[in-house]
Amino acid sequence: MKNILLIFCVTGALMAQNLIEAAKKAGLEAIPADPAKVLALVEHPQNLLTPAKIELGKMLFFEPRLSKSGLISCATCHNLGLGGADGLSVAIGHGWTANPQGLNTPTVYNAALFTAQFWDGRSPHLADQAKGPMVAPPEMAVDPAVAVARMKSIPEYVNRFNEAFRGEKEPVTFDNIAKAIAAFESTLITPSRFDDFLNGNDRALSAAEKKGLRVFLDKGCTVCHNGVGLGGGSMQHFPAQGKFRYAHVGSFTGDIYGRVRVPSLRNVTKTAPYFHNGSTWSLEEAVMIMGEAQLTVFVTPDDAAQLAVFLKSLEGREPRIVYPQLPRSTAQTPKPEPYE
Amino acid sequence: MKNILLIFCVTGALMAQNLIEAAKKAGLEAIPADPAKVLALVEHPQNLLTPAKIELGKMLFFEPRLSKSGLISCATCHNLGLGGADGLSVAIGHGWTANPQGLNTPTVYNAALFTAQFWDGRSPHLADQAKGPMVAPPEMAVDPAVAVARMKSIPEYVNRFNEAFRGEKEPVTFDNIAKAIAAFESTLITPSRFDDFLNGNDRALSAAEKKGLRVFLDKGCTVCHNGVGLGGGSMQHFPAQGKFRYAHVGSFTGDIYGRVRVPSLRNVTKTAPYFHNGSTWSLEEAVMIMGEAQLTVFVTPDDAAQLAVFLKSLEGREPRIVYPQLPRSTAQTPKPEPYE
């Protein structure tokens, strides 16, 4: 009996080892277990990560005075308790305006691992990306000069910018607001059981999850969902057929091919609804649409269920975030403008 | 030299002792230093505080799926990083609707110490109050049945309600949602240096703050701002004159006298703009208006500056709040309705 069990174990371990090899060969990468290696992955050479900058960035991420109205912060739509997104089909911002291109809010979790930001991939990294939603009229709608003036009017913020951007002549700038936010966002990395598995712990995934991973590899999902982000970088063409709910994107990218950034699959179970237009609420349905539209393979409901089981193993361990206390405004602070 | 210093110290301590006595005689009370005594102050006999209920309440306080849109939570307007309020003149809610009565968002910090809730004082305690903003059309606008259905569709929430309201036949109810939120809010107590002073530490306030407290007592501010909340309970008539920016309230209270709840002064330096209609941004100006309008005493700019120095000592120590991770929706969860 003992011998039979031993054989099962050894066989299981060998099969798991094969699966890890196959996953790596298909381009999947783990979030490293070593924090120094994670830092190397997320730190941008023009935006070195220091505790002072990360803490300031956390405050700014939660800071509604970086919006025109004084009511919306990054955290409003990128809810860190809801997978870093908002759970809506289409983002809503200043004045209750829906995103005019019908776009869904992407997650901030693991965004530092992505090689392109925004659905149209126009931004190369987070310190560039973070400026967009602050100024976009249907999002936070702030005038950068007002955002900077508000920061400069609050002594605690001035001190914190001085500390975070030490040696700079003018530490309180719109660029540095975005850099600090990007620094905080770089800490929003969520290692999952899938990473533990790729890093060598063959018991980190259940038998059903391993089976789902095998389907994921066999169907060719890794053609687009690869790398440490399982997506989050490459741009992909969209089929022209109108039957897919997620189609019709040519206009928003300004790209004649209508290409859209491949979203990361990390925490995908937490970020319904799906696709850049938030048109599909069911993960199984989304997976089946992708198979047909992008890979021209047929994903059966049974395949889809198995894939969903695997995707659940990508639910990560979120960092513990203490809600920041924000310094009060002063008489000099430009007032909120919710109706202008 | 040593003797002179000693005399100063003894005289200072005696004077501080006199000031503490005078403050207590005027009706001011400290938040107790003993946590058991704080619990006795904030715990409602129909809503006993347990760790499971408080933790569930924290999740629900941050839960946007308790709003019709899925975007607004209690924490949106009661920003725990901004003194428990929103920093706007007039509250903004569902559909970017301003409060139709022009009311300012009151703080949730220390609200469990108040004996009446809402500006018109219509609610006796937090478990009753919390239901109001969830259903009010210009706030979270949710149908209670939808809020309950969303909770019931999420297994983790069902388990947490079962735990928090153990022994109840139907733990997931709209009343219990409000009770759990109230339980969390009961932990939002912010003891300040003023409390340390009243509790006997005569060095907790600076000489300037003690001078400000003396002005506070001499001018009669404690006629309304008394008790452990320094306000937060009694209803007060408003003068009929139109010259005060904060006046004209008769219509919203439904009370022919136009009475308004006296707000707490705790953390008042963090919760500009002031008055129930958020009409005044300067604390000194607010203090001068109050003196003339309510006490018919003249508060000079110098008095006002001294009062503001004292009021700063009411800035409390906020509890450390770890941002909650919220369980994901399921296929059964009623969808957000941002535009309905």
PDB file of C-alpha atoms in Angstrom, chain A residues 54-303:
ATOM      1  CA  ILE A  54       5.626  55.026  -2.062  1.00  0.00           C
ATOM      2  CA  GLU A  55       3.905  56.442   1.035  1.00  0.00           C
ATOM      3  CA  LEU A  56       3.304  59.795  -0.674  1.00  0.00           C
ATOM      4  CA  GLY A  57       1.993  57.908  -3.695  1.00  0.00           C
ATOM      5  CA  LYS A  58      -0.443  55.988  -1.534  1.00  0.00           C
ATOM      6  CA  MET A  59      -1.815  59.236  -0.143  1.00  0.00           C
ATOM      7  CA  LEU A  60      -2.152  60.674  -3.653  1.00  0.00           C
ATOM      8  CA  PHE A  61      -3.810  57.495  -4.939  1.00  0.00           C
ATOM      9  CA  PHE A  62      -6.540  58.074  -2.322  1.00  0.00           C
ATOM     10  CA  GLU A  63      -6.519  61.903  -2.714  1.00  0.00           C
ATOM     11  CA  PRO A  64      -9.796  63.300  -4.118  1.00  0.00           C
ATOM     12  CA  ARG A  65      -8.327  66.812  -4.248  1.00  0.00           C
ATOM     13  CA  LEU A  66      -6.443  65.623  -7.333  1.00  0.00           C
ATOM     14  CA  SER A  67      -9.811  65.741  -9.116  1.00  0.00           C
ATOM     15  CA  LYS A  68     -11.589  68.888 -10.243  1.00  0.00           C
ATOM     16  CA  SER A  69     -14.588  68.072  -8.049  1.00  0.00           C
ATOM     17  CA  GLY A  70     -12.627  67.114  -4.959  1.00  0.00           C
ATOM     18  CA  LEU A  71     -14.692  63.924  -4.805  1.00  0.00           C
ATOM     19  CA  ILE A  72     -12.957  61.425  -7.106  1.00  0.00           C
ATOM     20  CA  SER A  73      -9.597  59.808  -6.483  1.00  0.00           C
ATOM     21  CA  CYS A  74      -7.711  57.065  -8.329  1.00  0.00           C
ATOM     22  CA  ALA A  75      -9.164  54.723  -5.682  1.00  0.00           C
ATOM     23  CA  THR A  76     -12.741  55.562  -6.696  1.00  0.00           C
ATOM     24  CA  CYS A  77     -12.580  53.531  -9.910  1.00  0.00           C
ATOM     25  CA  HIS A  78      -9.516  51.454  -9.056  1.00  0.00           C
ATOM     26  CA  ASN A  79     -11.097  50.062  -5.898  1.00  0.00           C
ATOM     27  CA  LEU A  80      -8.348  48.138  -4.120  1.00  0.00           C
ATOM     28  CA  GLY A  81     -10.997  46.033  -2.382  1.00  0.00           C
ATOM     29  CA  LEU A  82     -12.579  44.984  -5.672  1.00  0.00           C
ATOM     30  CA  GLY A  83      -9.633  43.660  -7.642  1.00  0.00           C
ATOM     31  CA  GLY A  84      -8.368  47.179  -8.416  1.00  0.00           C
ATOM     32  CA  ALA A  85     -11.320  48.005 -10.687  1.00  0.00           C
ATOM     33  CA  ASP A  86     -14.913  49.231 -10.272  1.00  0.00           C
ATOM     34  CA  GLY A  87     -17.128  46.322 -11.240  1.00  0.00           C
ATOM     35  CA  LEU A  88     -19.005  48.461 -13.779  1.00  0.00           C
ATOM     36  CA  SER A  89     -19.266  47.856 -17.515  1.00  0.00           C
ATOM     37  CA  VAL A  90     -18.147  51.350 -18.426  1.00  0.00           C
ATOM     38  CA  ALA A  91     -16.115  53.718 -16.256  1.00  0.00           C
ATOM     39  CA  ILE A  92     -17.931  56.702 -14.705  1.00  0.00           C
ATOM     40  CA  GLY A  93     -16.171  59.924 -13.743  1.00  0.00           C
ATOM     41  CA  HIS A  94     -16.582  63.670 -13.237  1.00  0.00           C
ATOM     42  CA  GLY A  95     -20.193  64.766 -13.475  1.00  0.00           C
ATOM     43  CA  TRP A  96     -21.298  61.094 -13.647  1.00  0.00           C
ATOM     44  CA  THR A  97     -19.992  60.973 -17.203  1.00  0.00           C
ATOM     45  CA  ALA A  98     -19.569  57.558 -18.747  1.00  0.00           C
ATOM     46  CA  ASN A  99     -16.350  56.939 -20.619  1.00  0.00           C
ATOM     47  CA  PRO A 100     -17.192  58.283 -24.090  1.00  0.00           C
ATOM     48  CA  GLN A 101     -15.446  55.369 -25.802  1.00  0.00           C
ATOM     49  CA  GLY A 102     -17.386  52.923 -23.681  1.00  0.00           C
ATOM     50  CA  LEU A 103     -14.260  51.636 -21.993  1.00  0.00           C
ATOM     51  CA  ASN A 104     -14.128  49.452 -18.910  1.00  0.00           C
ATOM     52  CA  THR A 105     -11.832  50.373 -15.988  1.00  0.00           C
ATOM     53  CA  PRO A 106      -8.697  48.190 -16.067  1.00  0.00           C
ATOM     54  CA  THR A 107      -7.190  46.958 -12.807  1.00  0.00           C
ATOM     55  CA  VAL A 108      -4.218  48.646 -11.135  1.00  0.00           C
ATOM     56  CA  TYR A 109      -3.132  45.430  -9.467  1.00  0.00           C
ATOM     57  CA  ASN A 110       0.044  44.167 -11.153  1.00  0.00           C
ATOM     58  CA  ALA A 111      -0.121  47.022 -13.681  1.00  0.00           C
ATOM     59  CA  ALA A 112       3.556  47.689 -12.991  1.00  0.00           C
ATOM     60  CA  LEU A 113       4.244  44.350 -14.667  1.00  0.00           C
ATOM     61  CA  PHE A 114       2.515  45.428 -17.883  1.00  0.00           C
ATOM     62  CA  THR A 115       4.597  46.695 -20.769  1.00  0.00           C
ATOM     63  CA  ALA A 116       1.819  48.929 -22.127  1.00  0.00           C
ATOM     64  CA  GLN A 117      -0.869  50.905 -20.299  1.00  0.00           C
ATOM     65  CA  PHE A 118      -4.443  51.854 -21.341  1.00  0.00           C
ATOM     66  CA  TRP A 119      -6.642  49.715 -23.589  1.00  0.00           C
ATOM     67  CA  ASP A 120      -5.049  51.267 -26.649  1.00  0.00           C
ATOM     68  CA  GLY A 121      -1.581  50.684 -25.215  1.00  0.00           C
ATOM     69  CA  ARG A 122      -0.549  54.286 -25.802  1.00  0.00           C
ATOM     70  CA  SER A 123       1.365  54.691 -22.575  1.00  0.00           C
ATOM     71  CA  PRO A 124       4.660  52.923 -21.896  1.00  0.00           C
ATOM     72  CA  HIS A 125       4.624  52.909 -18.084  1.00  0.00           C
ATOM     73  CA  LEU A 126       2.637  53.903 -15.007  1.00  0.00           C
ATOM     74  CA  ALA A 127       4.296  57.269 -14.326  1.00  0.00           C
ATOM     75  CA  ASP A 128       3.125  58.311 -17.770  1.00  0.00           C
ATOM     76  CA  GLN A 129      -0.248  56.568 -17.524  1.00  0.00           C
ATOM     77  CA  ALA A 130      -1.231  58.076 -14.153  1.00  0.00           C
ATOM     78  CA  LYS A 131      -1.468  61.562 -15.643  1.00  0.00           C
ATOM     79  CA  GLY A 132      -4.178  60.533 -18.111  1.00  0.00           C
ATOM     80  CA  PRO A 133      -7.153  59.817 -15.836  1.00  0.00           C
ATOM     81  CA  MET A 134      -6.390  62.824 -13.615  1.00  0.00           C
ATOM     82  CA  VAL A 135      -6.868  65.265 -16.480  1.00  0.00           C
ATOM     83  CA  ALA A 136      -9.372  63.386 -18.689  1.00  0.00           C
ATOM     84  CA  PRO A 137     -12.672  65.338 -18.618  1.00  0.00           C
ATOM     85  CA  PRO A 138     -14.834  62.224 -18.092  1.00  0.00           C
ATOM     86  CA  GLU A 139     -12.552  60.961 -15.323  1.00  0.00           C
ATOM     87  CA  MET A 140     -10.961  63.245 -12.680  1.00  0.00           C
ATOM     88  CA  ALA A 141     -11.050  66.287 -14.962  1.00  0.00           C
ATOM     89  CA  VAL A 142      -8.439  68.289 -13.092  1.00  0.00           C
ATOM     90  CA  ASP A 143      -6.364  71.112 -14.513  1.00  0.00           C
ATOM     91  CA  PRO A 144      -2.752  70.072 -13.748  1.00  0.00           C
ATOM     92  CA  ALA A 145      -2.038  73.615 -12.493  1.00  0.00           C
ATOM     93  CA  VAL A 146      -4.895  73.285  -9.984  1.00  0.00           C
ATOM     94  CA  ALA A 147      -3.686  69.869  -8.828  1.00  0.00           C
ATOM     95  CA  VAL A 148      -0.195  71.288  -8.271  1.00  0.00           C
ATOM     96  CA  ALA A 149      -1.547  74.427  -6.563  1.00  0.00           C
ATOM     97  CA  ARG A 150      -3.594  72.307  -4.178  1.00  0.00           C
ATOM     98  CA  MET A 151      -0.527  70.256  -3.271  1.00  0.00           C
ATOM     99  CA  LYS A 152       1.640  73.354  -2.829  1.00  0.00           C
ATOM    100  CA  SER A 153      -0.928  74.934  -0.502  1.00  0.00           C
ATOM    101  CA  ILE A 154      -0.648  72.073   1.997  1.00  0.00           C
ATOM    102  CA  PRO A 155       2.593  72.138   4.014  1.00  0.00           C
ATOM    103  CA  GLU A 156       2.609  68.415   4.814  1.00  0.00           C
ATOM    104  CA  TYR A 157       2.428  67.575   1.124  1.00  0.00           C
ATOM    105  CA  VAL A 158       5.221  70.033   0.295  1.00  0.00           C
ATOM    106  CA  ASN A 159       7.417  68.349   2.915  1.00  0.00           C
ATOM    107  CA  ARG A 160       6.582  64.916   1.582  1.00  0.00           C
ATOM    108  CA  PHE A 161       7.361  65.907  -2.030  1.00  0.00           C
ATOM    109  CA  ASN A 162      10.646  67.413  -0.832  1.00  0.00           C
ATOM    110  CA  GLU A 163      11.503  64.118   0.838  1.00  0.00           C
ATOM    111  CA  ALA A 164      10.312  61.878  -2.022  1.00  0.00           C
ATOM    112  CA  PHE A 165      12.036  63.945  -4.748  1.00  0.00           C
ATOM    113  CA  ARG A 166      15.039  65.111  -2.777  1.00  0.00           C
ATOM    114  CA  GLY A 167      17.538  67.163  -4.697  1.00  0.00           C
ATOM    115  CA  GLU A 168      15.055  68.317  -7.322  1.00  0.00           C
ATOM    116  CA  LYS A 169      14.681  72.069  -7.706  1.00  0.00           C
ATOM    117  CA  GLU A 170      10.911  71.920  -7.992  1.00  0.00           C
ATOM    118  CA  PRO A 171       9.659  68.774  -6.273  1.00  0.00           C
ATOM    119  CA  VAL A 172       5.924  69.570  -6.451  1.00  0.00           C
ATOM    120  CA  THR A 173       5.083  69.072 -10.121  1.00  0.00           C
ATOM    121  CA  PHE A 174       2.341  67.261 -11.994  1.00  0.00           C
ATOM    122  CA  ASP A 175       4.923  64.793 -13.304  1.00  0.00           C
ATOM    123  CA  ASN A 176       6.042  64.040  -9.764  1.00  0.00           C
ATOM    124  CA  ILE A 177       2.445  63.562  -8.604  1.00  0.00           C
ATOM    125  CA  ALA A 178       2.156  60.863 -11.280  1.00  0.00           C
ATOM    126  CA  LYS A 179       5.555  59.399 -10.411  1.00  0.00           C
ATOM    127  CA  ALA A 180       4.617  59.046  -6.744  1.00  0.00           C
ATOM    128  CA  ILE A 181       1.304  57.405  -7.655  1.00  0.00           C
ATOM    129  CA  ALA A 182       3.161  55.045 -10.000  1.00  0.00           C
ATOM    130  CA  ALA A 183       5.598  54.210  -7.184  1.00  0.00           C
ATOM    131  CA  PHE A 184       2.705  53.203  -4.926  1.00  0.00           C
ATOM    132  CA  GLU A 185       1.043  51.257  -7.716  1.00  0.00           C
ATOM    133  CA  SER A 186       4.301  49.376  -8.246  1.00  0.00           C
ATOM    134  CA  THR A 187       3.739  47.808  -4.829  1.00  0.00           C
ATOM    135  CA  LEU A 188       0.329  46.440  -5.854  1.00  0.00           C
ATOM    136  CA  ILE A 189       1.668  43.058  -6.900  1.00  0.00           C
ATOM    137  CA  THR A 190      -0.369  39.979  -6.066  1.00  0.00           C
ATOM    138  CA  PRO A 191       1.510  36.687  -6.125  1.00  0.00           C
ATOM    139  CA  SER A 192      -0.877  33.764  -6.471  1.00  0.00           C
ATOM    140  CA  ARG A 193      -0.918  30.016  -6.028  1.00  0.00           C
ATOM    141  CA  PHE A 194      -0.103  29.768  -9.733  1.00  0.00           C
ATOM    142  CA  ASP A 195       3.155  31.625  -9.055  1.00  0.00           C
ATOM    143  CA  ASP A 196       3.905  29.303  -6.154  1.00  0.00           C
ATOM    144  CA  PHE A 197       3.367  26.418  -8.555  1.00  0.00           C
ATOM    145  CA  LEU A 198       5.628  27.836 -11.268  1.00  0.00           C
ATOM    146  CA  ASN A 199       8.188  28.581  -8.569  1.00  0.00           C
ATOM    147  CA  GLY A 200       8.351  24.863  -7.828  1.00  0.00           C
ATOM    148  CA  ASN A 201       5.654  24.044  -5.261  1.00  0.00           C
ATOM    149  CA  ASP A 202       3.793  21.342  -7.174  1.00  0.00           C
ATOM    150  CA  ARG A 203       1.096  21.134  -4.499  1.00  0.00           C
ATOM    151  CA  ALA A 204       0.130  24.783  -4.867  1.00  0.00           C
ATOM    152  CA  LEU A 205      -2.451  23.880  -7.516  1.00  0.00           C
ATOM    153  CA  SER A 206      -5.216  21.305  -7.133  1.00  0.00           C
ATOM    154  CA  ALA A 207      -5.637  18.490  -9.646  1.00  0.00           C
ATOM    155  CA  ALA A 208      -8.550  20.370 -11.240  1.00  0.00           C
ATOM    156  CA  GLU A 209      -6.486  23.550 -11.551  1.00  0.00           C
ATOM    157  CA  LYS A 210      -3.634  21.630 -13.162  1.00  0.00           C
ATOM    158  CA  LYS A 211      -6.117  20.147 -15.606  1.00  0.00           C
ATOM    159  CA  GLY A 212      -7.382  23.643 -16.346  1.00  0.00           C
ATOM    160  CA  LEU A 213      -3.834  24.862 -16.917  1.00  0.00           C
ATOM    161  CA  ARG A 214      -3.318  22.024 -19.363  1.00  0.00           C
ATOM    162  CA  VAL A 215      -6.422  23.148 -21.310  1.00  0.00           C
ATOM    163  CA  PHE A 216      -5.104  26.731 -21.152  1.00  0.00           C
ATOM    164  CA  LEU A 217      -1.845  25.600 -22.771  1.00  0.00           C
ATOM    165  CA  ASP A 218      -3.489  23.219 -25.258  1.00  0.00           C
ATOM    166  CA  LYS A 219      -5.986  25.787 -26.550  1.00  0.00           C
ATOM    167  CA  GLY A 220      -3.217  28.290 -27.206  1.00  0.00           C
ATOM    168  CA  CYS A 221      -4.363  31.000 -24.755  1.00  0.00           C
ATOM    169  CA  THR A 222      -0.706  31.711 -24.078  1.00  0.00           C
ATOM    170  CA  VAL A 223      -0.272  33.087 -27.590  1.00  0.00           C
ATOM    171  CA  CYS A 224      -1.558  36.360 -26.132  1.00  0.00           C
ATOM    172  CA  HIS A 225      -1.783  35.794 -22.369  1.00  0.00           C
ATOM    173  CA  ASN A 226       1.857  35.222 -21.619  1.00  0.00           C
ATOM    174  CA  GLY A 227       4.712  36.717 -19.635  1.00  0.00           C
ATOM    175  CA  VAL A 228       4.623  37.520 -15.945  1.00  0.00           C
ATOM    176  CA  GLY A 229       1.370  39.431 -16.425  1.00  0.00           C
ATOM    177  CA  LEU A 230      -0.366  36.682 -18.399  1.00  0.00           C
ATOM    178  CA  GLY A 231      -1.171  39.569 -20.721  1.00  0.00           C
ATOM    179  CA  GLY A 232      -0.833  43.279 -20.094  1.00  0.00           C
ATOM    180  CA  GLY A 233       1.523  44.143 -22.866  1.00  0.00           C
ATOM    181  CA  SER A 234       0.966  43.038 -26.410  1.00  0.00           C
ATOM    182  CA  MET A 235      -1.583  44.631 -28.742  1.00  0.00           C
ATOM    183  CA  GLN A 236      -3.836  42.327 -30.700  1.00  0.00           C
ATOM    184  CA  HIS A 237      -5.991  42.737 -33.761  1.00  0.00           C
ATOM    185  CA  PHE A 238      -9.687  42.222 -33.465  1.00  0.00           C
ATOM    186  CA  PRO A 239     -11.833  40.272 -35.869  1.00  0.00           C
ATOM    187  CA  ALA A 240     -14.136  42.436 -37.883  1.00  0.00           C
ATOM    188  CA  GLN A 241     -17.219  40.324 -37.336  1.00  0.00           C
ATOM    189  CA  GLY A 242     -19.970  42.072 -35.471  1.00  0.00           C
ATOM    190  CA  LYS A 243     -21.228  39.006 -33.695  1.00  0.00           C
ATOM    191  CA  PHE A 244     -18.757  39.312 -30.837  1.00  0.00           C
ATOM    192  CA  ARG A 245     -19.979  41.607 -28.136  1.00  0.00           C
ATOM    193  CA  TYR A 246     -16.506  42.855 -27.500  1.00  0.00           C
ATOM    194  CA  ALA A 247     -15.807  43.956 -31.063  1.00  0.00           C
ATOM    195  CA  HIS A 248     -16.187  47.396 -32.711  1.00  0.00           C
ATOM    196  CA  VAL A 249     -13.012  48.938 -31.382  1.00  0.00           C
ATOM    197  CA  GLY A 250     -11.444  50.433 -34.477  1.00  0.00           C
ATOM    198  CA  SER A 251     -12.593  53.902 -33.684  1.00  0.00           C
ATOM    199  CA  PHE A 252     -11.242  54.307 -30.202  1.00  0.00           C
ATOM    200  CA  THR A 253      -7.682  53.235 -30.764  1.00  0.00           C
ATOM    201  CA  GLY A 254      -7.132  55.496 -33.737  1.00  0.00           C
ATOM    202  CA  ASP A 255      -5.446  52.429 -35.196  1.00  0.00           C
ATOM    203  CA  ILE A 256      -6.922  51.298 -38.477  1.00  0.00           C
ATOM    204  CA  TYR A 257      -6.628  47.703 -37.319  1.00  0.00           C
ATOM    205  CA  GLY A 258      -8.564  48.402 -34.135  1.00  0.00           C
ATOM    206  CA  ARG A 259      -5.988  46.760 -31.918  1.00  0.00           C
ATOM    207  CA  VAL A 260      -6.577  46.412 -28.206  1.00  0.00           C
ATOM    208  CA  ARG A 261      -4.152  45.648 -25.401  1.00  0.00           C
ATOM    209  CA  VAL A 262      -4.346  42.105 -24.127  1.00  0.00           C
ATOM    210  CA  PRO A 263      -5.523  42.370 -20.525  1.00  0.00           C
ATOM    211  CA  SER A 264      -3.789  40.507 -17.732  1.00  0.00           C
ATOM    212  CA  LEU A 265      -5.541  37.411 -16.444  1.00  0.00           C
ATOM    213  CA  ARG A 266      -4.265  37.907 -12.894  1.00  0.00           C
ATOM    214  CA  ASN A 267      -7.259  38.269 -10.521  1.00  0.00           C
ATOM    215  CA  VAL A 268      -9.552  38.010 -13.543  1.00  0.00           C
ATOM    216  CA  THR A 269     -12.146  36.232 -11.395  1.00  0.00           C
ATOM    217  CA  LYS A 270     -12.430  39.451  -9.373  1.00  0.00           C
ATOM    218  CA  THR A 271     -12.767  41.929 -12.227  1.00  0.00           C
ATOM    219  CA  ALA A 272     -15.981  41.165 -14.081  1.00  0.00           C
ATOM    220  CA  PRO A 273     -17.404  42.445 -16.360  1.00  0.00           C
ATOM    221  CA  TYR A 274     -14.990  41.515 -19.142  1.00  0.00           C
ATOM    222  CA  PHE A 275     -13.444  42.958 -22.308  1.00  0.00           C
ATOM    223  CA  HIS A 276     -12.454  46.543 -22.961  1.00  0.00           C
ATOM    224  CA  ASN A 277     -16.156  47.450 -23.194  1.00  0.00           C
ATOM    225  CA  GLY A 278     -17.257  45.455 -20.146  1.00  0.00           C
ATOM    226  CA  SER A 279     -19.847  43.678 -22.235  1.00  0.00           C
ATOM    227  CA  THR A 280     -19.661  40.198 -20.754  1.00  0.00           C
ATOM    228  CA  TRP A 281     -20.253  39.282 -17.106  1.00  0.00           C
ATOM    229  CA  SER A 282     -19.547  35.562 -17.226  1.00  0.00           C
ATOM    230  CA  LEU A 283     -15.942  34.406 -17.248  1.00  0.00           C
ATOM    231  CA  GLU A 284     -16.894  31.138 -18.960  1.00  0.00           C
ATOM    232  CA  GLU A 285     -18.697  33.047 -21.704  1.00  0.00           C
ATOM    233  CA  ALA A 286     -15.732  35.410 -22.109  1.00  0.00           C
ATOM    234  CA  VAL A 287     -13.369  32.462 -22.467  1.00  0.00           C
ATOM    235  CA  MET A 288     -15.569  30.857 -25.127  1.00  0.00           C
ATOM    236  CA  ILE A 289     -15.812  34.109 -27.096  1.00  0.00           C
ATOM    237  CA  MET A 290     -12.038  34.518 -26.978  1.00  0.00           C
ATOM    238  CA  GLY A 291     -11.447  31.010 -28.253  1.00  0.00           C
ATOM    239  CA  GLU A 292     -13.672  31.496 -31.270  1.00  0.00           C
ATOM    240  CA  ALA A 293     -12.834  35.124 -32.038  1.00  0.00           C
ATOM    241  CA  GLN A 294      -9.120  35.170 -31.413  1.00  0.00           C
ATOM    242  CA  LEU A 295      -7.912  31.611 -31.733  1.00  0.00           C
ATOM    243  CA  THR A 296     -10.623  30.210 -34.002  1.00  0.00           C
ATOM    244  CA  VAL A 297     -10.773  27.167 -31.773  1.00  0.00           C
ATOM    245  CA  PHE A 298     -13.941  25.825 -30.275  1.00  0.00           C
ATOM    246  CA  VAL A 299     -13.994  26.077 -26.499  1.00  0.00           C
ATOM    247  CA  THR A 300     -16.734  23.812 -25.167  1.00  0.00           C
ATOM    248  CA  PRO A 301     -18.684  24.742 -22.043  1.00  0.00           C
ATOM    249  CA  ASP A 302     -16.741  21.977 -20.318  1.00  0.00           C
ATOM    250  CA  ASP A 303     -13.390  23.430 -21.472  1.00  0.00           C
TER     251      ASP A 303
END
